[in-house]
Amino acid sequence: MGNRGYITVFLTLLISAVLILFSAVLSWVALSSAKGRTAAATRSAMSNVRAEYDRYLFDHYHVLFLDQNPGDEGMGALEALAEERLQENLGDEYSVAGCTLTGVTGVMDEGCTELRRQVMEASKYLAAEKGAEYLKSKVKNDTPITEEEVDGLDMEQSEGEEENKEDEDPRRSIRACELIGVAFWILPEGYSFREYEVDFSELPSQGKKGISLVTVDSGFQDMARLKRSVTQSGGWLDGLESEAAGLIYAANCFNCFTDKVQEDTVLDLEMEYLIVGKKSDVQNYKAVIDQIMVIRTGCNFAYILTDADKMARLSALATALTWYFPPSQPVVKYLLAGAWSYIEAVADAYRLVRGKKVPYLKTKENWVTDLDGLYRLEEVTDSPAQDEDESGLDYEDYLLILLACRMGEAYFRMLDIMQLNVNQNAESDTGKFYMKDAITAFGMKAEVEYEGHAIVVQEELGY
């Protein structure tokens, strides 16, 4: 009988231990299940928050940006939304103590890394008619003439050249053009610029310094300055290779002087703004034309040096102009070559702003001006043969060439344009969107109570 009592006690204790263990296991399983459910519900709540991306930016620029400060209410608005959705997902058995956003990734962080990533993704789906491969197929050499080649020009005076008194110094017509300004000399009749000026104070590019812009010395009186004017046009091919996605994106998403791809924009000349970052359309237009003139003058100068007939005319004109000091004839000859190259560049720009094409490198067949070309600009640029030249580049192509060297600043300026346009189309001031508050990924710490247990989960989510 005594042994039976011991066995009874032993079995009772064993069963009790098993029951306690089984109960603990059940409790652990229930708690683990609750943690798993909380984690899943948190991810679902974060997806609801992520769905609050700005629709205008997605529809027009194919980017997914979330405003972490909606309506100037701070992160609290997003956290409150997450708490509400989390409570709905979990049900009444759970009590949400709070949700806290953590580890946000800003659009402007690390030199706009997130914008670059999304641009790269968007470019895969955008039409690639205007891109790196397209430009490379039309341009074999992005440096038409180097400083070494200019230094190697033969400055010895030529002998036996006849004077040609029918030609006049082309620099006179250039001075007349410069009084107005090349950009306005070639402006299509009736075109007017919007008077709006950008306020940089709240824009992402505030304080960003771009590449210093060079211009052509249109006086053509000094050989050293001519050298600088005609050798600054090249060296953009590396940028074309490395920034192919950004160039495709810019061509498809931003307006320019000859191509409007978006409606209701603050600036009409957006690609020009990406390149030079001036306050107004008219300033951006003028600065970009100056840069196109640098490219075209260098390319034209590289060709004219190879044209024996043109150089013979210039040599004869230089001889006539330097009769009082013959040793200066060789230098003047090349200065006149620079002036003629500049006149051809004006004609090139005239065609470009009218939607026509200009080949990157000139030949005898597609050279259009004479030494007095600026006085007959409309006449000499009306060339149907050039219009049919598929090897030519249009105005937007030259913008992409300029942009290839300036993408570092251009990404910040893309954000400028996006911010200006999204806010112009906002329904109220409380709906304003600022890129400094734009994020593309975030973490969330959720605290939940379940049957007396505190559950804390941390999740990460992004676009």
Coordinates of C-alpha atoms in Angstrom, one line a residue:
M1 CA 0.0 0.0 0.0
G2 CA 2.9 2.4 0.8
N3 CA 4.5 1.8 -2.5
R4 CA 1.2 2.6 -4.3
G5 CA 1.1 5.9 -2.5
Y6 CA 4.5 6.8 -3.7
I7 CA 3.6 5.8 -7.2
T8 CA 0.4 7.9 -7.1
V9 CA 2.4 10.9 -5.8
F10 CA 5.1 10.4 -8.5
L11 CA 2.5 10.1 -11.3
T12 CA 0.7 13.1 -10.0
L13 CA 3.9 15.2 -9.9
L14 CA 4.9 13.9 -13.4
I15 CA 1.5 14.7 -14.9
S16 CA 1.5 18.1 -13.3
A17 CA 5.0 18.8 -14.7
V18 CA 3.9 17.6 -18.1
L19 CA 0.8 19.8 -17.9
I20 CA 2.9 22.8 -16.8
L21 CA 5.3 22.1 -19.6
F22 CA 2.5 21.7 -22.1
S23 CA 0.9 24.9 -20.9
A24 CA 4.2 26.7 -21.2
V25 CA 4.7 25.3 -24.7
L26 CA 1.2 26.4 -25.6
S27 CA 1.8 29.8 -24.1
W28 CA 5.1 30.1 -26.0
V29 CA 3.5 29.0 -29.2
A30 CA 0.7 31.5 -28.7
L31 CA 3.1 34.3 -28.0
S32 CA 5.3 33.3 -31.0
S33 CA 2.2 33.2 -33.1
A34 CA 1.2 36.6 -31.8
K35 CA 4.7 38.0 -32.6
G36 CA 4.5 36.6 -36.1
R37 CA 1.1 38.0 -36.6
T38 CA 2.3 41.4 -35.2
A39 CA 5.2 41.4 -37.6
A40 CA 3.0 40.5 -40.6
A41 CA 0.5 43.1 -39.6
T42 CA 3.2 45.7 -39.1
R43 CA 4.5 45.0 -42.7
S44 CA 1.0 45.4 -43.9
A45 CA 0.5 48.7 -42.1
M46 CA 3.9 49.9 -43.5
S47 CA 2.6 49.0 -47.0
N48 CA -0.4 51.3 -46.3
V49 CA 2.0 54.0 -45.3
R50 CA 4.1 53.4 -48.4
A51 CA 1.1 53.7 -50.6
E52 CA 0.9 57.4 -49.6
Y53 CA 3.6 58.2 -52.2
D54 CA 3.0 61.4 -54.2
R55 CA 0.9 60.5 -57.2
Y56 CA 1.8 63.6 -59.3
L57 CA 5.5 62.7 -59.1
F58 CA 4.9 59.1 -60.0
D59 CA 2.6 60.0 -62.9
H60 CA 4.9 62.6 -64.4
Y61 CA 8.4 61.6 -63.3
H62 CA 8.1 57.8 -62.6
V63 CA 9.5 58.1 -59.1
L64 CA 8.1 56.9 -55.8
F65 CA 8.7 59.5 -53.0
L66 CA 7.0 59.5 -49.7
D67 CA 6.5 62.8 -47.7
Q68 CA 7.6 62.2 -44.2
N69 CA 6.1 65.6 -43.2
P70 CA 2.7 65.5 -44.8
G71 CA 0.7 68.7 -44.2
D72 CA 3.6 70.0 -42.0
E73 CA 2.5 67.6 -39.3
G74 CA 5.8 65.8 -39.1
M75 CA 6.4 62.0 -38.9
G76 CA 3.6 61.8 -36.4
A77 CA 1.0 61.8 -39.2
L78 CA 2.6 58.7 -40.8
E79 CA 3.0 57.0 -37.4
A80 CA -0.6 57.7 -36.5
L81 CA -1.7 56.2 -39.9
A82 CA 0.5 53.1 -39.2
E83 CA -1.0 52.7 -35.7
E84 CA -4.5 52.9 -37.1
R85 CA -3.8 50.3 -39.8
L86 CA -1.9 48.1 -37.4
Q87 CA -4.8 48.0 -35.0
E88 CA -7.2 47.2 -37.8
N89 CA -5.0 44.4 -39.0
L90 CA -4.5 42.8 -35.5
G91 CA -8.1 43.1 -34.1
D92 CA -9.4 43.7 -30.6
E93 CA -7.3 40.9 -29.0
Y94 CA -4.3 43.2 -29.4
S95 CA -3.6 46.7 -28.2
V96 CA -1.2 48.9 -30.2
A97 CA 0.9 50.9 -27.8
G98 CA 2.7 52.9 -30.6
C99 CA 4.5 52.9 -33.9
T100 CA 7.7 54.8 -34.5
L101 CA 9.3 55.5 -37.8
T102 CA 13.1 54.8 -37.8
G103 CA 16.0 54.7 -40.2
V104 CA 14.5 56.8 -43.0
T105 CA 16.4 57.0 -46.3
G106 CA 16.1 60.5 -47.8
V107 CA 15.9 61.2 -51.6
M108 CA 18.8 63.7 -51.3
D109 CA 21.1 61.5 -49.1
E110 CA 24.6 60.8 -50.4
G111 CA 24.4 63.0 -53.5
C112 CA 20.8 61.9 -54.5
T113 CA 21.7 58.2 -54.6
E114 CA 18.1 57.2 -54.2
L115 CA 17.0 59.5 -57.1
R116 CA 19.8 58.0 -59.3
R117 CA 18.6 54.5 -58.5
Q118 CA 15.0 55.2 -59.4
V119 CA 16.1 57.1 -62.5
M120 CA 18.1 54.0 -63.5
E121 CA 15.0 51.9 -63.1
A122 CA 12.7 54.3 -64.9
S123 CA 15.1 54.6 -67.9
K124 CA 14.8 50.9 -68.6
Y125 CA 11.1 51.4 -69.5
L126 CA 11.4 54.8 -71.2
A127 CA 11.9 55.2 -74.9
A128 CA 15.7 55.4 -75.6
E129 CA 15.6 57.3 -78.8
K130 CA 17.6 60.1 -77.2
G131 CA 20.4 58.5 -75.3
A132 CA 24.1 57.6 -75.2
E133 CA 24.1 55.0 -77.9
Y134 CA 22.1 57.3 -80.2
L135 CA 24.6 60.2 -79.8
K136 CA 27.6 57.9 -80.0
S137 CA 26.4 56.6 -83.3
K138 CA 26.5 60.1 -84.7
V139 CA 29.6 61.4 -83.1
K140 CA 32.9 59.6 -83.6
N141 CA 35.1 62.0 -81.7
D142 CA 34.0 64.4 -79.0
T143 CA 37.2 66.5 -79.2
P144 CA 37.4 68.0 -82.6
I145 CA 40.5 70.0 -81.9
T146 CA 43.0 69.9 -79.0
E147 CA 45.2 72.6 -77.5
E148 CA 48.2 70.7 -78.9
E149 CA 46.8 70.9 -82.4
V150 CA 46.2 74.7 -82.1
D151 CA 49.7 75.1 -80.7
G152 CA 51.1 73.3 -83.7
L153 CA 49.5 75.6 -86.3
D154 CA 51.9 77.0 -88.8
M155 CA 52.4 80.6 -88.0
E156 CA 54.9 81.3 -90.8
Q157 CA 53.8 84.0 -93.3
S158 CA 52.7 82.5 -96.6
E159 CA 54.1 84.0 -99.8
G160 CA 52.6 84.6 -103.2
E161 CA 49.0 84.9 -102.1
E162 CA 46.8 87.3 -104.0
E163 CA 44.8 89.9 -102.2
N164 CA 41.0 89.5 -102.3
K165 CA 39.5 92.9 -101.7
E166 CA 36.0 91.6 -102.2
D167 CA 36.0 90.0 -98.7
E168 CA 35.5 92.1 -95.7
D169 CA 36.6 91.5 -92.2
P170 CA 33.9 89.1 -90.7
R171 CA 34.5 90.4 -87.2
R172 CA 32.5 93.5 -88.1
S173 CA 29.3 91.6 -88.5
I174 CA 30.0 89.6 -85.3
R175 CA 30.2 92.8 -83.4
A176 CA 26.8 93.9 -84.7
C177 CA 25.4 90.5 -83.7
E178 CA 26.9 90.7 -80.2
L179 CA 25.3 94.1 -79.5
I180 CA 21.9 92.3 -79.5
G181 CA 23.3 89.0 -78.2
V182 CA 23.5 85.8 -80.3
A183 CA 20.8 84.1 -78.3
F184 CA 18.3 86.9 -79.2
W185 CA 19.6 87.4 -82.7
I186 CA 18.6 83.8 -83.6
L187 CA 15.4 83.7 -81.6
P188 CA 12.4 82.7 -83.7
E189 CA 10.1 85.6 -84.5
G190 CA 7.2 85.9 -82.0
Y191 CA 8.7 83.8 -79.3
S192 CA 8.3 85.1 -75.8
F193 CA 9.7 83.9 -72.5
R194 CA 7.7 83.4 -69.2
E195 CA 8.6 86.2 -66.7
Y196 CA 8.7 83.8 -63.7
E197 CA 11.9 83.7 -61.7
V198 CA 12.8 80.7 -59.5
D199 CA 13.2 81.3 -55.7
F200 CA 16.2 79.1 -54.8
S201 CA 15.8 79.5 -51.0
E202 CA 13.8 76.3 -50.5
L203 CA 15.1 74.2 -53.5
P204 CA 17.2 71.1 -53.2
S205 CA 20.0 72.6 -55.3
Q206 CA 20.5 75.6 -53.0
G207 CA 24.2 76.1 -52.5
K208 CA 25.2 73.6 -55.1
K209 CA 27.9 75.0 -57.4
G210 CA 28.0 73.7 -61.0
I211 CA 30.8 73.6 -63.5
S212 CA 32.0 77.0 -64.5
L213 CA 30.6 77.9 -67.9
V214 CA 32.9 79.0 -70.7
T215 CA 32.0 81.3 -73.5
V216 CA 33.5 82.1 -76.9
D217 CA 35.6 85.2 -77.1
S218 CA 33.8 86.9 -80.0
G219 CA 36.3 89.6 -80.4
F220 CA 38.9 87.4 -82.2
Q221 CA 41.7 89.8 -81.5
D222 CA 43.9 87.5 -79.4
M223 CA 45.4 84.1 -80.3
A224 CA 45.5 82.8 -76.7
R225 CA 41.8 83.6 -76.2
L226 CA 41.0 82.0 -79.6
K227 CA 42.7 78.9 -78.4
R228 CA 40.6 78.8 -75.3
S229 CA 37.4 79.4 -77.3
V230 CA 37.9 76.5 -79.8
T231 CA 39.3 73.8 -77.5
Q232 CA 36.6 73.9 -74.8
S233 CA 34.0 71.9 -76.8
G234 CA 35.1 68.3 -76.2
G235 CA 35.7 65.8 -73.4
W236 CA 32.0 64.9 -72.8
L237 CA 32.1 61.3 -74.1
D238 CA 33.0 59.9 -70.7
G239 CA 30.0 61.6 -69.1
L240 CA 27.8 60.2 -71.9
E241 CA 28.9 56.7 -71.1
S242 CA 28.5 56.9 -67.3
E243 CA 25.3 58.9 -67.2
A244 CA 23.4 57.2 -70.0
A245 CA 20.3 56.4 -67.8
G246 CA 20.1 60.0 -66.6
L247 CA 20.2 61.3 -70.1
I248 CA 17.5 59.0 -71.3
Y249 CA 15.4 60.0 -68.3
A250 CA 16.0 63.8 -68.8
A251 CA 15.0 63.6 -72.5
N252 CA 11.7 61.8 -71.7
C253 CA 10.7 63.7 -68.6
F254 CA 11.7 67.4 -68.9
N255 CA 10.7 70.1 -71.4
C256 CA 13.1 72.1 -73.5
F257 CA 13.0 75.0 -76.0
T258 CA 12.0 72.7 -78.9
D259 CA 10.2 69.9 -77.2
K260 CA 7.4 70.0 -74.6
V261 CA 6.7 66.7 -72.8
Q262 CA 5.0 67.9 -69.7
E263 CA 2.0 70.3 -69.3
D264 CA 1.5 73.0 -66.6
T265 CA 5.1 73.4 -65.6
V266 CA 6.7 76.3 -63.7
L267 CA 9.5 76.6 -66.2
D268 CA 9.2 76.1 -70.0
L269 CA 12.9 75.4 -70.4
E270 CA 13.6 72.6 -67.9
M271 CA 16.4 70.8 -69.5
E272 CA 18.2 74.1 -70.0
Y273 CA 17.7 74.7 -66.2
L274 CA 19.3 71.2 -65.5
I275 CA 22.4 72.4 -67.4
V276 CA 22.9 75.9 -66.2
G277 CA 20.6 76.4 -63.2
K278 CA 19.6 80.0 -63.8
K279 CA 16.5 81.7 -62.3
S280 CA 14.5 82.2 -65.4
D281 CA 13.7 80.7 -68.8
V282 CA 15.4 83.6 -70.6
Q283 CA 18.6 83.3 -68.6
N284 CA 18.7 79.6 -69.1
Y285 CA 18.1 79.9 -72.8
K286 CA 20.9 82.5 -73.2
A287 CA 23.4 80.5 -71.2
V288 CA 22.7 77.3 -73.1
I289 CA 23.0 79.0 -76.4
D290 CA 26.4 80.3 -75.3
Q291 CA 27.4 76.7 -74.5
I292 CA 26.2 75.4 -77.8
M293 CA 28.2 78.2 -79.5
V294 CA 31.3 76.9 -77.7
I295 CA 30.7 73.4 -79.1
R296 CA 29.9 74.5 -82.6
T297 CA 32.7 77.1 -82.9
G298 CA 35.3 74.4 -81.9
C299 CA 33.9 71.9 -84.3
N300 CA 33.7 74.4 -87.1
F301 CA 37.2 75.6 -86.5
A302 CA 38.5 72.1 -86.6
Y303 CA 37.0 71.7 -90.1
I304 CA 37.9 75.1 -91.6
L305 CA 41.6 74.4 -91.0
T306 CA 41.3 71.4 -93.4
D307 CA 39.6 73.4 -96.1
A308 CA 42.3 74.7 -98.4
D309 CA 40.0 77.0 -100.4
K310 CA 38.7 78.7 -97.3
M311 CA 42.1 79.1 -95.7
A312 CA 43.4 80.6 -98.9
R313 CA 40.7 83.2 -98.9
L314 CA 41.4 84.0 -95.2
S315 CA 45.1 84.2 -95.9
A316 CA 44.5 86.7 -98.7
L317 CA 42.1 88.7 -96.5
A318 CA 44.6 88.7 -93.6
T319 CA 47.3 90.0 -96.0
A320 CA 45.1 92.9 -97.0
L321 CA 44.3 93.7 -93.3
T322 CA 47.9 93.6 -92.2
W323 CA 49.5 95.6 -95.0
Y324 CA 50.8 98.0 -92.4
F325 CA 52.5 95.2 -90.4
P326 CA 53.0 92.0 -92.5
P327 CA 54.5 89.9 -89.7
S328 CA 51.1 89.7 -88.0
Q329 CA 49.5 88.1 -91.1
P330 CA 49.7 84.5 -90.0
V331 CA 48.1 85.2 -86.6
V332 CA 45.3 87.3 -88.1
K333 CA 44.6 84.5 -90.6
Y334 CA 43.8 82.1 -87.8
L335 CA 41.8 84.8 -85.9
L336 CA 39.7 85.3 -89.0
A337 CA 39.3 81.5 -89.2
G338 CA 37.9 81.6 -85.7
A339 CA 35.6 84.4 -86.7
W340 CA 34.2 82.5 -89.6
S341 CA 33.8 79.4 -87.5
Y342 CA 31.8 81.6 -85.1
I343 CA 29.6 82.9 -87.9
E344 CA 28.9 79.3 -88.9
A345 CA 28.2 78.5 -85.3
V346 CA 25.5 81.3 -85.2
A347 CA 24.0 79.7 -88.3
D348 CA 24.1 76.3 -86.6
A349 CA 22.3 77.7 -83.5
Y350 CA 19.8 79.4 -85.7
R351 CA 18.8 76.1 -87.3
L352 CA 18.8 74.3 -84.0
V353 CA 16.3 76.6 -82.2
R354 CA 14.0 76.0 -85.2
G355 CA 13.9 72.3 -84.7
K356 CA 16.4 71.5 -87.5
K357 CA 19.5 69.3 -87.4
V358 CA 23.2 70.2 -87.5
P359 CA 26.0 67.7 -88.0
Y360 CA 28.6 67.5 -85.2
L361 CA 31.5 67.6 -87.7
K362 CA 31.3 69.8 -90.8
T363 CA 32.3 69.0 -94.4
K364 CA 32.5 71.1 -97.5
E365 CA 29.0 69.9 -98.4
N366 CA 27.3 71.0 -95.2
W367 CA 29.1 74.2 -94.5
V368 CA 26.5 77.0 -95.1
T369 CA 27.9 80.5 -94.5
D370 CA 30.2 82.9 -96.2
L371 CA 32.2 85.6 -94.5
D372 CA 29.2 87.9 -94.6
G373 CA 26.8 85.1 -93.4
L374 CA 25.3 87.0 -90.5
Y375 CA 23.8 89.6 -92.8
R376 CA 22.0 86.8 -94.7
L377 CA 21.3 84.4 -91.8
E378 CA 17.8 83.3 -92.8
E379 CA 18.8 82.8 -96.5
V380 CA 22.0 80.8 -95.8
T381 CA 20.4 78.5 -93.2
D382 CA 17.5 77.5 -95.4
S383 CA 19.0 74.3 -96.7
P384 CA 16.7 71.4 -97.5
A385 CA 19.7 69.1 -98.0
Q386 CA 20.7 69.5 -94.3
D387 CA 17.1 68.9 -93.2
E388 CA 17.3 65.5 -94.8
D389 CA 20.7 64.7 -93.2
E390 CA 19.9 61.9 -90.7
S391 CA 23.5 62.1 -89.3
G392 CA 22.7 65.5 -87.8
L393 CA 21.9 66.3 -84.2
D394 CA 19.0 68.5 -83.1
Y395 CA 18.7 71.0 -80.3
E396 CA 17.8 68.5 -77.7
D397 CA 20.8 66.3 -78.7
Y398 CA 23.1 69.2 -78.0
L399 CA 21.4 69.7 -74.7
L400 CA 22.2 66.0 -73.8
I401 CA 25.8 66.6 -74.8
L402 CA 26.0 69.6 -72.4
L403 CA 24.2 67.7 -69.7
A404 CA 26.5 64.7 -69.9
C405 CA 29.2 66.8 -68.1
R406 CA 26.9 68.2 -65.5
M407 CA 24.9 65.4 -64.1
G408 CA 26.2 65.8 -60.6
E409 CA 24.3 69.1 -60.2
A410 CA 21.6 68.1 -62.6
Y411 CA 20.1 65.5 -60.2
F412 CA 19.6 68.1 -57.6
R413 CA 18.1 70.4 -60.2
M414 CA 15.7 67.6 -61.3
L415 CA 14.4 67.6 -57.7
D416 CA 14.1 71.4 -58.0
I417 CA 11.8 71.1 -61.0
M418 CA 9.8 68.2 -59.4
Q419 CA 9.3 70.3 -56.3
L420 CA 8.2 73.4 -58.2
N421 CA 5.8 71.5 -60.4
V422 CA 4.2 69.3 -57.7
N423 CA 3.6 72.3 -55.5
Q424 CA 2.2 74.4 -58.4
N425 CA -0.4 71.6 -58.8
A426 CA -1.1 71.1 -55.1
E427 CA -4.6 71.6 -54.0
S428 CA -3.7 73.8 -51.1
D429 CA -0.7 75.2 -49.2
T430 CA -1.0 72.4 -46.7
G431 CA -0.3 69.9 -49.5
K432 CA 3.1 71.4 -50.3
F433 CA 5.8 68.8 -50.9
Y434 CA 9.5 69.5 -50.1
M435 CA 12.2 67.3 -51.3
K436 CA 14.1 67.6 -48.1
D437 CA 11.3 65.6 -46.5
A438 CA 11.0 63.0 -49.3
I439 CA 12.0 59.5 -48.4
T440 CA 12.2 56.2 -50.3
A441 CA 12.7 53.7 -47.4
F442 CA 11.9 53.6 -43.7
G443 CA 11.9 51.4 -40.7
M444 CA 9.1 51.0 -38.2
K445 CA 9.2 50.0 -34.5
A446 CA 5.8 48.7 -33.4
E447 CA 4.9 48.1 -29.7
V448 CA 1.9 45.9 -29.0
E449 CA 0.3 44.3 -25.9
Y450 CA -1.2 40.8 -26.1
E451 CA -2.7 39.0 -23.1
G452 CA -0.4 40.9 -20.8
H453 CA 2.7 40.5 -22.9
A454 CA 4.6 43.3 -24.6
I455 CA 5.5 42.6 -28.1
V456 CA 8.1 44.8 -30.0
V457 CA 8.9 44.3 -33.7
Q458 CA 11.2 46.2 -36.1
E459 CA 10.6 46.1 -39.8
E460 CA 12.2 47.8 -42.8
L461 CA 10.4 48.7 -46.1
G462 CA 11.2 50.7 -49.2
Y463 CA 10.3 51.3 -52.8

